[in-house]
Amino acid sequence: MSFMDMVYKRESCRSYQDKPVSRELLTKIAEAGRLAPSGCNAQPWKFIVIDEPEAKKKMCEALVVEGGATGCPWRESAPAFIALVEEHANVMPAVLDYYGDSQRFAQGDIGMAAMNMMYEAEDLGLGTCVLGLSDQKKMEESFGIPEGHTVRMVLAVGYSAESKEPRKKVRKPLEEVCSFNQW
C-alpha cells in the first residue's frame, strides 16, 4: 500500500474487538514514535504503554475529567492505550535565545510522534484514536508521572471491530489551506 493510500484509509477507531494487542506490536508502535523528527532533535517525549487490566482501569478513570466529561465514552473497550507525555526539550542555544522557550516545538514534535505511531499501527492492522481530554492529576497519580510533565494526548489502540470501507474524509479544499509563495 502506498503512503497516500494509507493516509486515505486511516481513520479514528472507536469500536474495538475484545482481543489484546501483543507487547511486540505495542513496542513497534512506540518505536515508530521514537523515530519521529523533532525540533533540534530534542525528542521531548515519554510514551507510557497501558495494557494491563488494572492500569487500563486507571486510564479509563483518568479519561474522565472533573464534572464527568469525557471524549471517550467507549474507553473501556480499548485493549491498550499509549500516553504521550511532554518532556523538557533540550534545544540549541540560538533557539532558546530567540524564542525564550525551550518547549517552543514540543507539542508539534509530540504530534509528529503520534502520527508515526498511528501509521505504524495502521500498517500492523490496528486501529487508533487520539484522545485529548484527560485529567492531568489522575494521570500523574496513576502512572507516576512527575509534576510538570504534561500528558498531551493518549492513543487508544486495538483491533477494529468494524470492517468497512473508510468513510470519505471531509476536509477543507486544498486551495483553501495551501498557497504558493504568499498568503
Backbone as numpy.savetxt, mean C-alpha at the origin, in Angstrom:
# Nx Ny Nz CAx CAy CAz Cx Cy Cz
2.00 -11.17 -20.22 1.15 -9.99 -20.22 2.05 -8.75 -20.22
1.72 -7.80 -21.08 2.51 -6.57 -21.11 2.20 -5.73 -19.87
3.08 -4.79 -19.59 2.87 -3.92 -18.43 1.55 -3.16 -18.57
1.28 -2.59 -19.74 0.04 -1.82 -19.91 -1.19 -2.71 -19.81
-1.09 -3.96 -20.25 -2.21 -4.89 -20.04 -2.48 -5.05 -18.55
-1.40 -5.15 -17.76 -1.56 -5.29 -16.31 -2.16 -4.01 -15.71
-1.74 -2.86 -16.21 -2.29 -1.59 -15.72 -3.80 -1.55 -15.96
-4.24 -1.99 -17.13 -5.67 -2.00 -17.42 -6.41 -3.07 -16.62
-5.75 -4.17 -16.32 -6.39 -5.29 -15.63 -6.49 -5.09 -14.12
-5.44 -4.54 -13.49 -5.39 -4.44 -12.04 -6.46 -3.49 -11.52
-7.17 -3.95 -10.52 -8.17 -3.10 -9.87 -8.24 -3.47 -8.39
-8.84 -2.60 -7.61 -8.96 -2.87 -6.18 -9.86 -4.07 -5.95
-9.42 -4.94 -5.06 -10.15 -6.15 -4.72 -10.75 -5.99 -3.32
-12.06 -6.20 -3.22 -12.73 -6.06 -1.93 -13.50 -7.32 -1.54
-13.21 -8.40 -2.23 -13.87 -9.67 -1.94 -12.84 -10.78 -2.13
-12.52 -11.46 -1.03 -11.43 -12.44 -1.05 -11.91 -13.85 -0.75
-11.19 -14.82 -1.33 -11.42 -16.22 -1.01 -10.92 -16.49 0.40
-11.51 -17.47 1.03 -11.07 -17.90 2.36 -9.88 -18.84 2.16
-8.77 -18.25 1.75 -7.57 -19.02 1.42 -6.36 -18.20 1.84
-5.49 -18.76 2.67 -4.33 -17.98 3.11 -3.36 -17.69 1.98
-2.61 -16.62 2.14 -1.55 -16.27 1.21 -0.24 -16.72 1.86
0.56 -17.45 1.14 1.79 -18.00 1.71 2.78 -16.89 2.05
3.61 -17.16 3.02 4.67 -16.22 3.37 5.61 -15.99 2.19
5.81 -17.03 1.40 6.67 -16.89 0.22 6.14 -15.81 -0.71
4.83 -15.82 -0.97 4.24 -14.81 -1.86 4.24 -13.43 -1.20
3.92 -13.37 0.09 3.94 -12.09 0.80 5.35 -11.50 0.81
6.35 -12.35 0.92 7.74 -11.88 0.89 8.10 -11.34 -0.49
7.63 -11.99 -1.54 7.87 -11.48 -2.90 7.24 -10.10 -3.08
6.07 -9.91 -2.53 5.40 -8.62 -2.62 6.20 -7.56 -1.87
6.65 -7.88 -0.67 7.47 -6.93 0.10 8.77 -6.62 -0.63
9.36 -7.62 -1.26 10.59 -7.41 -2.03 10.36 -6.43 -3.18
9.22 -6.53 -3.84 8.90 -5.59 -4.91 8.81 -4.17 -4.35
8.24 -4.02 -3.16 8.19 -2.70 -2.53 9.57 -2.20 -2.17
10.40 -3.08 -1.65 11.77 -2.71 -1.26 12.57 -2.18 -2.45
12.29 -2.69 -3.64 13.05 -2.32 -4.83 12.52 -1.06 -5.52
11.49 -0.45 -4.97 10.92 0.76 -5.57 11.93 1.91 -5.51
11.81 2.84 -6.46 12.67 4.03 -6.39 12.24 4.93 -5.24
13.18 5.75 -4.78 12.86 6.74 -3.75 13.81 7.92 -3.89
13.32 9.10 -3.51 14.13 10.31 -3.58 15.42 10.15 -2.78
16.54 10.43 -3.39 17.86 10.31 -2.77 18.14 8.89 -2.30
17.42 7.93 -2.85 17.52 6.52 -2.44 17.34 6.37 -0.92
16.48 7.21 -0.35 16.30 7.24 1.10 15.56 6.01 1.64
14.70 5.40 0.80 13.94 4.22 1.20 13.25 4.44 2.57
12.39 5.46 2.65 11.80 5.85 3.94 10.60 5.00 4.33
10.80 3.69 4.40 9.67 2.81 4.65 10.05 1.61 5.50
9.02 1.07 6.11 9.08 -0.21 6.81 7.77 -0.89 6.46
7.84 -2.14 6.05 6.65 -2.90 5.69 6.37 -3.92 6.78
5.18 -3.88 7.33 4.78 -4.86 8.36 3.73 -5.77 7.73
4.11 -7.03 7.55 3.21 -8.01 6.96 2.39 -8.64 8.09
1.09 -8.61 7.92 0.15 -9.12 8.92 -0.55 -10.33 8.33
-0.24 -11.53 8.87 -0.86 -12.74 8.32 -1.30 -13.75 9.37
-1.00 -13.52 10.63 -1.43 -14.45 11.68 -2.78 -14.01 12.24
-3.62 -14.95 12.66 -4.99 -14.62 13.09 -5.08 -13.51 14.14
-4.27 -13.56 15.18 -4.36 -12.55 16.24 -3.93 -11.18 15.71
-2.89 -11.15 14.90 -2.43 -9.88 14.32 -3.48 -9.34 13.34
-4.11 -10.22 12.56 -5.16 -9.78 11.64 -6.33 -9.18 12.40
-6.67 -9.78 13.55 -7.75 -9.25 14.37 -7.41 -7.82 14.84
-6.17 -7.62 15.27 -5.73 -6.29 15.69 -5.77 -5.30 14.53
-5.36 -5.77 13.34 -5.40 -4.89 12.17 -6.84 -4.50 11.86
-7.74 -5.46 11.91 -9.15 -5.15 11.65 -9.68 -4.10 12.63
-9.25 -4.18 13.88 -9.65 -3.17 14.87 -9.02 -1.82 14.56
-7.77 -1.81 14.11 -7.07 -0.56 13.82 -7.59 0.11 12.55
-8.31 -0.64 11.71 -8.88 -0.06 10.50 -10.23 0.61 10.75
-10.59 0.72 12.03 -11.79 1.46 12.43 -11.31 2.62 13.30
-11.69 3.82 12.93 -11.25 5.01 13.67 -12.31 5.43 14.68
-11.92 6.37 15.54 -12.84 6.89 16.56 -14.15 7.32 15.89
-15.25 6.93 16.46 -16.55 7.24 15.88 -17.09 6.10 15.03
-16.24 5.09 14.77 -16.69 3.90 14.06 -16.52 3.90 12.55
-15.94 4.96 11.99 -15.77 5.00 10.54 -14.68 4.03 10.10
-14.90 3.43 8.94 -13.90 2.56 8.32 -14.03 2.66 6.81
-12.91 2.56 6.14 -12.93 2.50 4.68 -12.93 1.07 4.20
-13.08 0.15 5.15 -12.90 -1.26 4.83 -13.91 -2.14 5.59
-15.20 -2.05 5.23 -16.19 -2.85 5.96 -16.01 -4.36 5.77
-15.28 -4.78 4.75 -15.05 -6.19 4.43 -13.72 -6.69 4.98
-13.06 -5.92 5.85 -11.69 -6.18 6.31 -11.46 -7.58 6.87
-12.45 -8.14 7.53 -12.26 -9.45 8.15 -12.11 -10.58 7.13
-12.48 -10.34 5.89 -12.33 -11.38 4.86 -10.95 -11.37 4.21
-10.17 -10.32 4.44 -8.83 -10.24 3.82 -7.88 -11.22 4.50
-7.21 -12.08 3.74 -6.29 -13.06 4.32 -5.02 -12.45 4.90
-4.59 -11.29 4.37 -3.35 -10.68 4.84 -3.39 -9.18 4.60
-2.53 -8.49 5.31 -2.38 -7.04 5.15 -0.90 -6.71 5.15
-0.55 -5.60 4.52 0.80 -5.06 4.62 0.66 -3.59 4.98
1.19 -3.22 6.15 1.19 -1.82 6.57 2.45 -1.17 6.03
2.30 -0.03 5.39 3.45 0.73 4.88 3.65 1.91 5.81
4.75 1.88 6.53 5.02 2.85 7.58 6.14 3.79 7.11
5.93 5.08 7.33 6.94 6.07 6.93 8.07 6.12 7.95
9.28 5.97 7.44 10.50 6.08 8.24 11.16 7.43 7.95
12.13 7.79 8.77 12.91 9.01 8.51 13.68 8.84 7.21
13.66 9.86 6.37 14.37 9.83 5.09 15.70 10.56 5.23
16.77 9.87 4.93 18.09 10.51 4.89 18.30 10.99 3.46
18.11 12.29 3.27 18.25 12.88 1.93 19.57 13.63 1.82
19.92 13.98 0.59 21.16 14.72 0.36 21.07 16.08 1.06
22.20 16.57 1.56 22.19 17.87 2.25 21.57 19.00 1.42
21.80 19.00 0.11 21.26 20.06 -0.74 19.73 20.03 -0.73
19.15 18.84 -0.72 17.69 18.71 -0.69 17.16 19.22 0.64
17.81 18.83 1.73 17.39 19.28 3.05 17.55 20.79 3.17
18.66 21.34 2.67 18.87 22.79 2.72 17.80 23.53 1.92
17.48 23.03 0.75 16.55 23.72 -0.12 15.12 23.66 0.40
14.67 22.46 0.79 13.29 22.30 1.23 13.11 22.45 2.73
14.17 22.26 3.50 14.06 22.34 4.95 13.26 21.19 5.54
13.16 20.10 4.79 12.31 18.98 5.21 12.86 17.69 4.62
13.33 16.81 5.48 13.87 15.54 4.98 12.77 14.63 4.45
11.54 14.87 4.82 10.42 14.00 4.42 9.73 14.48 3.15
10.31 15.44 2.48 9.69 16.06 1.29 9.16 15.02 0.30
9.90 13.94 0.06 9.53 12.96 -0.96 8.95 11.67 -0.38
8.93 11.55 0.94 8.63 10.26 1.58 7.26 9.68 1.20
6.23 10.49 1.21 4.91 9.94 0.90 4.82 9.47 -0.55
5.43 10.20 -1.46 5.47 9.75 -2.85 6.27 8.47 -2.98
7.37 8.39 -2.24 8.19 7.17 -2.27 7.39 5.96 -1.79
6.63 6.15 -0.73 5.80 5.06 -0.20 4.73 4.68 -1.22
4.20 5.67 -1.91 3.23 5.37 -2.98 3.85 4.53 -4.09
5.11 4.83 -4.44 5.77 4.03 -5.48 6.02 2.61 -4.98
6.38 2.46 -3.71 6.58 1.12 -3.15 5.26 0.35 -3.17
4.17 1.03 -2.81 2.86 0.38 -2.80 2.47 -0.07 -4.21
2.73 0.77 -5.19 2.37 0.41 -6.56 3.17 -0.80 -7.02
4.48 -0.82 -6.71 5.28 -2.00 -7.04 4.67 -3.25 -6.41
4.27 -3.12 -5.14 3.69 -4.26 -4.43 2.40 -4.72 -5.09
1.56 -3.78 -5.47 0.28 -4.15 -6.07 0.46 -4.83 -7.43
1.43 -4.35 -8.21 1.67 -5.00 -9.50 2.30 -6.37 -9.31
3.17 -6.53 -8.34 3.74 -7.85 -8.06 2.64 -8.81 -7.60
1.76 -8.33 -6.73 0.65 -9.17 -6.28 -0.21 -9.59 -7.47
-0.52 -8.66 -8.34 -1.30 -8.97 -9.54 -0.60 -10.04 -10.37
0.69 -9.89 -10.55 1.46 -10.86 -11.32 1.45 -12.25 -10.68
1.33 -12.28 -9.35 1.30 -13.54 -8.61 -0.12 -14.12 -8.50
-1.09 -13.45 -9.11 -2.47 -13.95 -9.07 -3.25 -13.52 -7.84
-2.78 -12.47 -7.18 -3.43 -11.97 -5.97 -4.08 -10.62 -6.20
-5.11 -10.34 -5.42 -5.76 -9.04 -5.46 -5.30 -8.19 -4.29
-5.39 -6.88 -4.45 -5.01 -5.94 -3.39 -6.00 -4.79 -3.35
-6.01 -4.10 -2.22 -6.78 -2.86 -2.09 -6.03 -1.95 -1.14
-5.88 -0.70 -1.52 -5.23 0.29 -0.66 -6.24 0.79 0.36
-5.84 0.77 1.62 -6.68 1.26 2.71 -5.98 2.45 3.34
-6.63 3.59 3.33 -6.00 4.80 3.82 -6.47 5.26 5.19
-7.58 4.72 5.66 -8.15 5.15 6.93 -7.79 4.15 8.02
-7.01 4.62 9.00 -6.65 3.74 10.12 -6.36 4.58 11.35
-6.45 3.94 12.49 -6.19 4.60 13.77 -4.72 4.45 14.11
-3.98 5.54 14.00 -2.53 5.52 14.20 -2.16 4.99 15.59
-2.88 5.41 16.61 -2.58 4.97 17.99 -2.75 3.45 18.12
-3.85 2.94 17.57 -4.07 1.49 17.61 -2.96 0.76 16.85
-2.54 1.33 15.73 -1.45 0.72 14.95 -0.17 0.65 15.79
0.15 1.77 16.44 1.36 1.81 17.26 1.30 0.76 18.37
0.17 0.71 19.08 0.02 -0.21 20.20 0.00 -1.67 19.75
-0.67 -1.95 18.66 -0.85 -3.33 18.22 0.39 -3.93 17.57
1.17 -3.09 16.89 2.28 -3.62 16.09 3.65 -3.09 16.50
3.72 -2.44 17.66 5.01 -1.97 18.17 5.65 -0.89 17.32
4.83 -0.10 16.65 5.35 0.97 15.80 5.77 2.13 16.69
7.02 2.58 16.58 7.46 3.70 17.42 6.67 4.97 17.11
6.44 5.74 18.14 5.77 7.03 17.97 6.54 7.85 16.95
5.82 8.56 16.11 6.47 9.38 15.08 6.67 8.65 13.77
6.32 7.38 13.72 6.39 6.59 12.48 4.95 6.37 12.01
4.55 7.10 10.99 3.17 7.12 10.56 2.85 5.99 9.58
1.76 5.29 9.84 1.25 4.31 8.88 0.59 5.13 7.78
1.17 5.10 6.59 0.64 5.90 5.48 -0.47 5.19 4.73
-0.39 3.87 4.69 -1.46 3.09 4.05 -1.29 1.64 4.44
-2.34 0.89 4.20 -2.33 -0.55 4.42 -2.83 -1.19 3.14
-2.18 -2.26 2.72 -2.66 -3.03 1.58 -3.34 -4.29 2.08
-4.56 -4.52 1.66 -5.21 -5.81 1.87 -4.72 -6.69 0.73
-4.42 -7.97 1.04 -3.87 -8.88 0.05 -4.56 -10.23 0.14
-4.94 -10.78 -1.00 -5.52 -12.12 -1.00 -5.94 -12.55 -2.38
-6.49 -13.74 -2.45 -7.01 -14.28 -3.71 -8.41 -13.74 -3.91
-8.65 -13.12 -5.04 -9.95 -12.54 -5.32 -11.03 -13.62 -5.34
-12.17 -13.30 -4.76 -13.31 -14.22 -4.78 -14.11 -14.07 -6.05
-13.79 -13.05 -6.83 -14.54 -12.79 -8.06 -13.65 -13.06 -9.26
-14.20 -13.69 -10.24 -13.47 -13.94 -11.47 -14.30 -13.33 -12.60
-13.93 -12.14 -12.97 -14.70 -11.43 -13.99 -13.76 -10.52 -14.77
-14.27 -10.02 -15.84 -13.50 -9.06 -16.62 -13.35 -7.77 -15.81
-12.18 -7.16 -15.86 -12.02 -5.89 -15.13 -13.03 -4.85 -15.63
-13.51 -4.05 -14.70 -14.45 -3.00 -15.09 -13.69 -1.91 -15.86
-14.41 -1.16 -16.65 -13.80 -0.07 -17.41 -13.30 0.98 -16.43
-12.07 1.38 -16.59 -11.51 2.41 -15.70 -12.10 3.76 -16.05
-12.60 4.45 -15.05 -13.15 5.78 -15.24 -12.07 6.77 -14.81
-11.50 7.41 -15.77 -10.42 8.36 -15.52 -10.66 9.62 -16.35
-10.05 10.71 -15.92 -10.09 11.93 -16.72 -9.42 11.65 -18.06
-9.83 12.35 -19.11 -9.18 12.16 -20.41 -7.70 12.54 -20.31
-6.87 11.87 -21.08 -5.43 12.14 -21.07 -5.14 13.61 -21.35
-5.89 14.20 -22.26 -5.67 15.61 -22.62 -5.88 16.55 -21.44
-6.70 16.11 -20.47 -6.98 16.94 -19.30 -5.85 16.85 -18.25
-5.13 15.77 -18.26 -4.12 15.57 -17.22 -2.69 15.60 -17.75
-2.53 15.73 -19.06 -1.19 15.73 -19.64 -1.08 16.82 -20.70
0.01 17.57 -20.63 0.29 18.57 -21.67 1.79 18.53 -21.93
2.22 19.14 -22.99 3.62 19.18 -23.36 4.16 20.60 -23.28
5.24 20.77 -22.57 6.05 21.99 -22.54 5.44 23.18 -21.82
4.20 23.13 -21.42 3.59 24.17 -20.60 2.28 23.66 -20.03
1.71 24.43 -19.11 0.47 24.03 -18.44 -0.61 23.80 -19.47
